[in-house]
Amino acid sequence: MSVLVTGGAGYIGSHTVVELLNQNYEVVIVDNYSNSKPEVLNRIKKITGKDITFYEADLLDRPALEAIFEAEKIDSVIHFAGFKAVGESVDKPLAYYHNNITGTLILLDVMQAYHVKNIVFSSSATVYGMNNPSPLKEDLPTSATNPYGYTKVMIEQILRDLYVSDEEWNIALLRYFNPIGAHESGLIGEDPSGIPNNLMPYITQVAVGKLPELSVFGDDYDTPDGTGVRDYIHVVDLSKGHLKALESFEKHKGVGTYNLGTGVGYSVLDLVHTFQTTNDVKIPYQIVERRPGDVGTCYADASLAEEVLGWTAEKGLADMCRDSWKWQSNNPKGYDQ
Ligand code: NAD
Ligand code: WQD
């Protein structure tokens, strides 16, 4: 079985490629390196001992995409490629809508032309918006507060509409909660450009001395310690969920929407304390104002993925903290050595 992985050089994509290769799938990656580096391919090879077919191409380049489908025999697609920074999407809405939505439309059109009708899509817990109570279940109404979030809401809708038009499609909409951690080898991990927006990469850059201290965004939420609560999920567990989703197409035809989370929420300070004790490093922090657009609490009801896909997260918060630190401390400059 051959899988085209769009955005396969990125953080979640690279971890999923490792799991696919370990399970003997044939993998073809397409990525334009807009948010990743070629070195990741050497690292994947080092971990798996296997070669990967890689195309440096942009999903917006339809002829390039067609050439890939012409050259490779593709059975299924896992679609990670897209821009993902919430704040940047507010500043550059057209770039986000164009890259994420037009890129997906071109991909789907080419897939249809080549009769490839199995797709696993990277959605996000962001589609639950600001007003739904946790634990979040898949049948709650979706909404968004920023262009990035709207691209996820819209692409989910596009995929559901596609299925209505043609029931040969098999579609898994995977709503990720907060992916952190790294492969246990420490060879691949999250490598944000510039100052990280997300909590774990910020913490690891404080730990490695690149940033002086963490700003904790608010301690007056209605949570046990007042700081924001999230459902952190180890990226390797998350990656394995994609293989389960591909396998599910054998038995569960049509569209499935699944939360990929642990079902457990931890606060910002829980993460800081677990990171400190697991890794024996100090994370200086100060409490600052809330970040606009943040909800107090967000965690999954993860039961549907367990029931239908047979998938549950296995790794805990200490594993996530240990593996994030192993990646960052072994690669203080990320993939730029
Ligand atoms: P990432 O930026 O590390 O990976 C995305 C990859 O896609 C990058 O390698 C980038 O170069 C590539 N890419 C972007 N636009 C492209 C285009 N037009 N053509 C070809 N390649 C392109 O991001 P990630 O954290 O691995 O996230 C993967 C997916 O999961 C994204 O769709 C993201 O929105 C979604 N997601 C991520 C998170 C998270 O917290 N990381 C949470 C929920 C959902
Ligand atoms: C986690 C917690 C912050 C940074 C984002 C996207 C979401 C999804 C995952 C893609 C919150 C607090 C953070 C910092 C802090 N991505 N925090 N200081 O906001 O839950 O989700 O990434 O789909 O769409 O919005 O993740 O890691 O930014 O924040 O105190 O420097 O850490 O307030 O409570 P978030 P995060």
PDB file of N, CA and C in Angstrom, residues 148-195:
ATOM      1  N   TYR A 148      -7.045  30.823  10.348  1.00  0.00           N
ATOM      2  CA  TYR A 148      -6.528  29.448  10.410  1.00  0.00           C
ATOM      3  C   TYR A 148      -7.649  28.483  10.786  1.00  0.00           C
ATOM      4  N   GLY A 149      -8.386  28.823  11.852  1.00  0.00           N
ATOM      5  CA  GLY A 149      -9.472  27.963  12.308  1.00  0.00           C
ATOM      6  C   GLY A 149     -10.544  27.802  11.237  1.00  0.00           C
ATOM      7  N   TYR A 150     -10.846  28.897  10.537  1.00  0.00           N
ATOM      8  CA  TYR A 150     -11.841  28.792   9.461  1.00  0.00           C
ATOM      9  C   TYR A 150     -11.373  27.866   8.356  1.00  0.00           C
ATOM     10  N   THR A 151     -10.060  27.849   8.067  1.00  0.00           N
ATOM     11  CA  THR A 151      -9.622  26.931   6.998  1.00  0.00           C
ATOM     12  C   THR A 151      -9.917  25.482   7.402  1.00  0.00           C
ATOM     13  N   LYS A 152      -9.785  25.167   8.686  1.00  0.00           N
ATOM     14  CA  LYS A 152     -10.059  23.788   9.122  1.00  0.00           C
ATOM     15  C   LYS A 152     -11.555  23.497   9.059  1.00  0.00           C
ATOM     16  N   VAL A 153     -12.387  24.461   9.537  1.00  0.00           N
ATOM     17  CA  VAL A 153     -13.846  24.274   9.481  1.00  0.00           C
ATOM     18  C   VAL A 153     -14.276  24.093   8.020  1.00  0.00           C
ATOM     19  N   MET A 154     -13.739  24.927   7.142  1.00  0.00           N
ATOM     20  CA  MET A 154     -14.158  24.876   5.732  1.00  0.00           C
ATOM     21  C   MET A 154     -13.685  23.600   5.043  1.00  0.00           C
ATOM     22  N   ILE A 155     -12.452  23.208   5.295  1.00  0.00           N
ATOM     23  CA  ILE A 155     -11.949  21.996   4.613  1.00  0.00           C
ATOM     24  C   ILE A 155     -12.731  20.764   5.093  1.00  0.00           C
ATOM     25  N   GLU A 156     -13.077  20.719   6.383  1.00  0.00           N
ATOM     26  CA  GLU A 156     -13.941  19.611   6.839  1.00  0.00           C
ATOM     27  C   GLU A 156     -15.235  19.596   6.017  1.00  0.00           C
ATOM     28  N   GLN A 157     -15.832  20.773   5.827  1.00  0.00           N
ATOM     29  CA  GLN A 157     -17.097  20.858   5.096  1.00  0.00           C
ATOM     30  C   GLN A 157     -16.912  20.445   3.632  1.00  0.00           C
ATOM     31  N   ILE A 158     -15.824  20.912   3.028  1.00  0.00           N
ATOM     32  CA  ILE A 158     -15.531  20.560   1.627  1.00  0.00           C
ATOM     33  C   ILE A 158     -15.448  19.035   1.495  1.00  0.00           C
ATOM     34  N   LEU A 159     -14.792  18.391   2.458  1.00  0.00           N
ATOM     35  CA  LEU A 159     -14.615  16.941   2.375  1.00  0.00           C
ATOM     36  C   LEU A 159     -15.945  16.213   2.582  1.00  0.00           C
ATOM     37  N   ARG A 160     -16.780  16.729   3.485  1.00  0.00           N
ATOM     38  CA  ARG A 160     -18.102  16.100   3.668  1.00  0.00           C
ATOM     39  C   ARG A 160     -18.947  16.257   2.402  1.00  0.00           C
ATOM     40  N   ASP A 161     -18.877  17.453   1.793  1.00  0.00           N
ATOM     41  CA  ASP A 161     -19.642  17.690   0.557  1.00  0.00           C
ATOM     42  C   ASP A 161     -19.136  16.800  -0.582  1.00  0.00           C
ATOM     43  N   LEU A 162     -17.839  16.583  -0.607  1.00  0.00           N
ATOM     44  CA  LEU A 162     -17.262  15.726  -1.648  1.00  0.00           C
ATOM     45  C   LEU A 162     -17.824  14.313  -1.528  1.00  0.00           C
ATOM     46  N   TYR A 163     -17.918  13.839  -0.291  1.00  0.00           N
ATOM     47  CA  TYR A 163     -18.468  12.489  -0.079  1.00  0.00           C
ATOM     48  C   TYR A 163     -19.926  12.405  -0.531  1.00  0.00           C
ATOM     49  N   VAL A 164     -20.709  13.457  -0.253  1.00  0.00           N
ATOM     50  CA  VAL A 164     -22.116  13.465  -0.675  1.00  0.00           C
ATOM     51  C   VAL A 164     -22.199  13.337  -2.204  1.00  0.00           C
ATOM     52  N   SER A 165     -21.255  13.960  -2.895  1.00  0.00           N
ATOM     53  CA  SER A 165     -21.283  13.939  -4.363  1.00  0.00           C
ATOM     54  C   SER A 165     -20.792  12.611  -4.929  1.00  0.00           C
ATOM     55  N   ASP A 166     -20.000  11.874  -4.146  1.00  0.00           N
ATOM     56  CA  ASP A 166     -19.376  10.656  -4.667  1.00  0.00           C
ATOM     57  C   ASP A 166     -19.043   9.740  -3.486  1.00  0.00           C
ATOM     58  N   GLU A 167     -19.870   8.722  -3.305  1.00  0.00           N
ATOM     59  CA  GLU A 167     -19.739   7.869  -2.109  1.00  0.00           C
ATOM     60  C   GLU A 167     -18.585   6.869  -2.206  1.00  0.00           C
ATOM     61  N   GLU A 168     -17.790   6.969  -3.263  1.00  0.00           N
ATOM     62  CA  GLU A 168     -16.589   6.121  -3.302  1.00  0.00           C
ATOM     63  C   GLU A 168     -15.489   6.667  -2.397  1.00  0.00           C
ATOM     64  N   TRP A 169     -15.624   7.901  -1.968  1.00  0.00           N
ATOM     65  CA  TRP A 169     -14.570   8.488  -1.118  1.00  0.00           C
ATOM     66  C   TRP A 169     -14.596   7.889   0.286  1.00  0.00           C
ATOM     67  N   ASN A 170     -13.405   7.684   0.846  1.00  0.00           N
ATOM     68  CA  ASN A 170     -13.241   7.377   2.271  1.00  0.00           C
ATOM     69  C   ASN A 170     -12.443   8.516   2.885  1.00  0.00           C
ATOM     70  N   ILE A 171     -13.011   9.115   3.930  1.00  0.00           N
ATOM     71  CA  ILE A 171     -12.439  10.356   4.459  1.00  0.00           C
ATOM     72  C   ILE A 171     -12.381  10.271   5.987  1.00  0.00           C
ATOM     73  N   ALA A 172     -11.197  10.510   6.547  1.00  0.00           N
ATOM     74  CA  ALA A 172     -11.085  10.601   8.016  1.00  0.00           C
ATOM     75  C   ALA A 172     -10.682  12.024   8.379  1.00  0.00           C
ATOM     76  N   LEU A 173     -11.504  12.685   9.149  1.00  0.00           N
ATOM     77  CA  LEU A 173     -11.200  14.033   9.643  1.00  0.00           C
ATOM     78  C   LEU A 173     -10.674  13.856  11.063  1.00  0.00           C
ATOM     79  N   LEU A 174      -9.357  14.052  11.223  1.00  0.00           N
ATOM     80  CA  LEU A 174      -8.744  13.824  12.541  1.00  0.00           C
ATOM     81  C   LEU A 174      -8.547  15.167  13.230  1.00  0.00           C
ATOM     82  N   ARG A 175      -9.223  15.339  14.344  1.00  0.00           N
ATOM     83  CA  ARG A 175      -9.112  16.599  15.091  1.00  0.00           C
ATOM     84  C   ARG A 175      -8.061  16.434  16.193  1.00  0.00           C
ATOM     85  N   TYR A 176      -6.877  16.990  15.906  1.00  0.00           N
ATOM     86  CA  TYR A 176      -5.779  16.869  16.878  1.00  0.00           C
ATOM     87  C   TYR A 176      -6.015  17.833  18.021  1.00  0.00           C
ATOM     88  N   PHE A 177      -5.659  17.397  19.230  1.00  0.00           N
ATOM     89  CA  PHE A 177      -5.652  18.317  20.363  1.00  0.00           C
ATOM     90  C   PHE A 177      -4.268  18.989  20.396  1.00  0.00           C
ATOM     91  N   ASN A 178      -3.493  18.887  21.443  1.00  0.00           N
ATOM     92  CA  ASN A 178      -2.215  19.634  21.460  1.00  0.00           C
ATOM     93  C   ASN A 178      -1.023  18.694  21.323  1.00  0.00           C
ATOM     94  N   PRO A 179      -0.534  18.475  20.092  1.00  0.00           N
ATOM     95  CA  PRO A 179       0.582  17.555  19.900  1.00  0.00           C
ATOM     96  C   PRO A 179       1.894  18.135  20.420  1.00  0.00           C
ATOM     97  N   ILE A 180       2.591  17.363  21.240  1.00  0.00           N
ATOM     98  CA  ILE A 180       3.925  17.742  21.726  1.00  0.00           C
ATOM     99  C   ILE A 180       4.766  16.464  21.755  1.00  0.00           C
ATOM    100  N   GLY A 181       6.011  16.562  22.252  1.00  0.00           N
ATOM    101  CA  GLY A 181       6.872  15.386  22.286  1.00  0.00           C
ATOM    102  C   GLY A 181       7.607  15.233  20.965  1.00  0.00           C
ATOM    103  N   ALA A 182       8.348  14.139  20.871  1.00  0.00           N
ATOM    104  CA  ALA A 182       9.182  13.891  19.701  1.00  0.00           C
ATOM    105  C   ALA A 182       9.481  12.402  19.664  1.00  0.00           C
ATOM    106  N   HIS A 183      10.046  11.939  18.528  1.00  0.00           N
ATOM    107  CA  HIS A 183      10.442  10.539  18.431  1.00  0.00           C
ATOM    108  C   HIS A 183      11.468  10.232  19.519  1.00  0.00           C
ATOM    109  N   GLU A 184      11.395   9.038  20.092  1.00  0.00           N
ATOM    110  CA  GLU A 184      12.253   8.714  21.249  1.00  0.00           C
ATOM    111  C   GLU A 184      13.739   8.724  20.897  1.00  0.00           C
ATOM    112  N   SER A 185      14.079   8.639  19.604  1.00  0.00           N
ATOM    113  CA  SER A 185      15.484   8.700  19.177  1.00  0.00           C
ATOM    114  C   SER A 185      16.087  10.082  19.408  1.00  0.00           C
ATOM    115  N   GLY A 186      15.255  11.107  19.510  1.00  0.00           N
ATOM    116  CA  GLY A 186      15.761  12.482  19.579  1.00  0.00           C
ATOM    117  C   GLY A 186      16.258  12.995  18.232  1.00  0.00           C
ATOM    118  N   LEU A 187      15.972  12.257  17.160  1.00  0.00           N
ATOM    119  CA  LEU A 187      16.482  12.667  15.834  1.00  0.00           C
ATOM    120  C   LEU A 187      15.515  13.559  15.065  1.00  0.00           C
ATOM    121  N   ILE A 188      14.218  13.438  15.355  1.00  0.00           N
ATOM    122  CA  ILE A 188      13.241  14.332  14.709  1.00  0.00           C
ATOM    123  C   ILE A 188      12.372  14.963  15.797  1.00  0.00           C
ATOM    124  N   GLY A 189      11.856  16.150  15.500  1.00  0.00           N
ATOM    125  CA  GLY A 189      11.037  16.853  16.484  1.00  0.00           C
ATOM    126  C   GLY A 189      10.488  18.133  15.891  1.00  0.00           C
ATOM    127  N   GLU A 190       9.898  18.951  16.754  1.00  0.00           N
ATOM    128  CA  GLU A 190       9.309  20.204  16.283  1.00  0.00           C
ATOM    129  C   GLU A 190      10.401  21.266  16.181  1.00  0.00           C
ATOM    130  N   ASP A 191      10.435  21.964  15.039  1.00  0.00           N
ATOM    131  CA  ASP A 191      11.520  22.922  14.773  1.00  0.00           C
ATOM    132  C   ASP A 191      10.913  24.237  14.280  1.00  0.00           C
ATOM    133  N   PRO A 192      10.276  24.988  15.192  1.00  0.00           N
ATOM    134  CA  PRO A 192       9.603  26.207  14.741  1.00  0.00           C
ATOM    135  C   PRO A 192      10.605  27.262  14.303  1.00  0.00           C
ATOM    136  N   SER A 193      10.218  28.050  13.291  1.00  0.00           N
ATOM    137  CA  SER A 193      11.106  29.137  12.895  1.00  0.00           C
ATOM    138  C   SER A 193      10.740  30.369  13.735  1.00  0.00           C
ATOM    139  N   GLY A 194      11.745  31.091  14.187  1.00  0.00           N
ATOM    140  CA  GLY A 194      11.499  32.273  15.016  1.00  0.00           C
ATOM    141  C   GLY A 194      11.079  31.904  16.429  1.00  0.00           C
ATOM    142  N   ILE A 195      10.445  32.856  17.102  1.00  0.00           N
ATOM    143  CA  ILE A 195      10.034  32.612  18.491  1.00  0.00           C
ATOM    144  C   ILE A 195       8.780  31.745  18.491  1.00  0.00           C
TER     145      ILE A 195
END
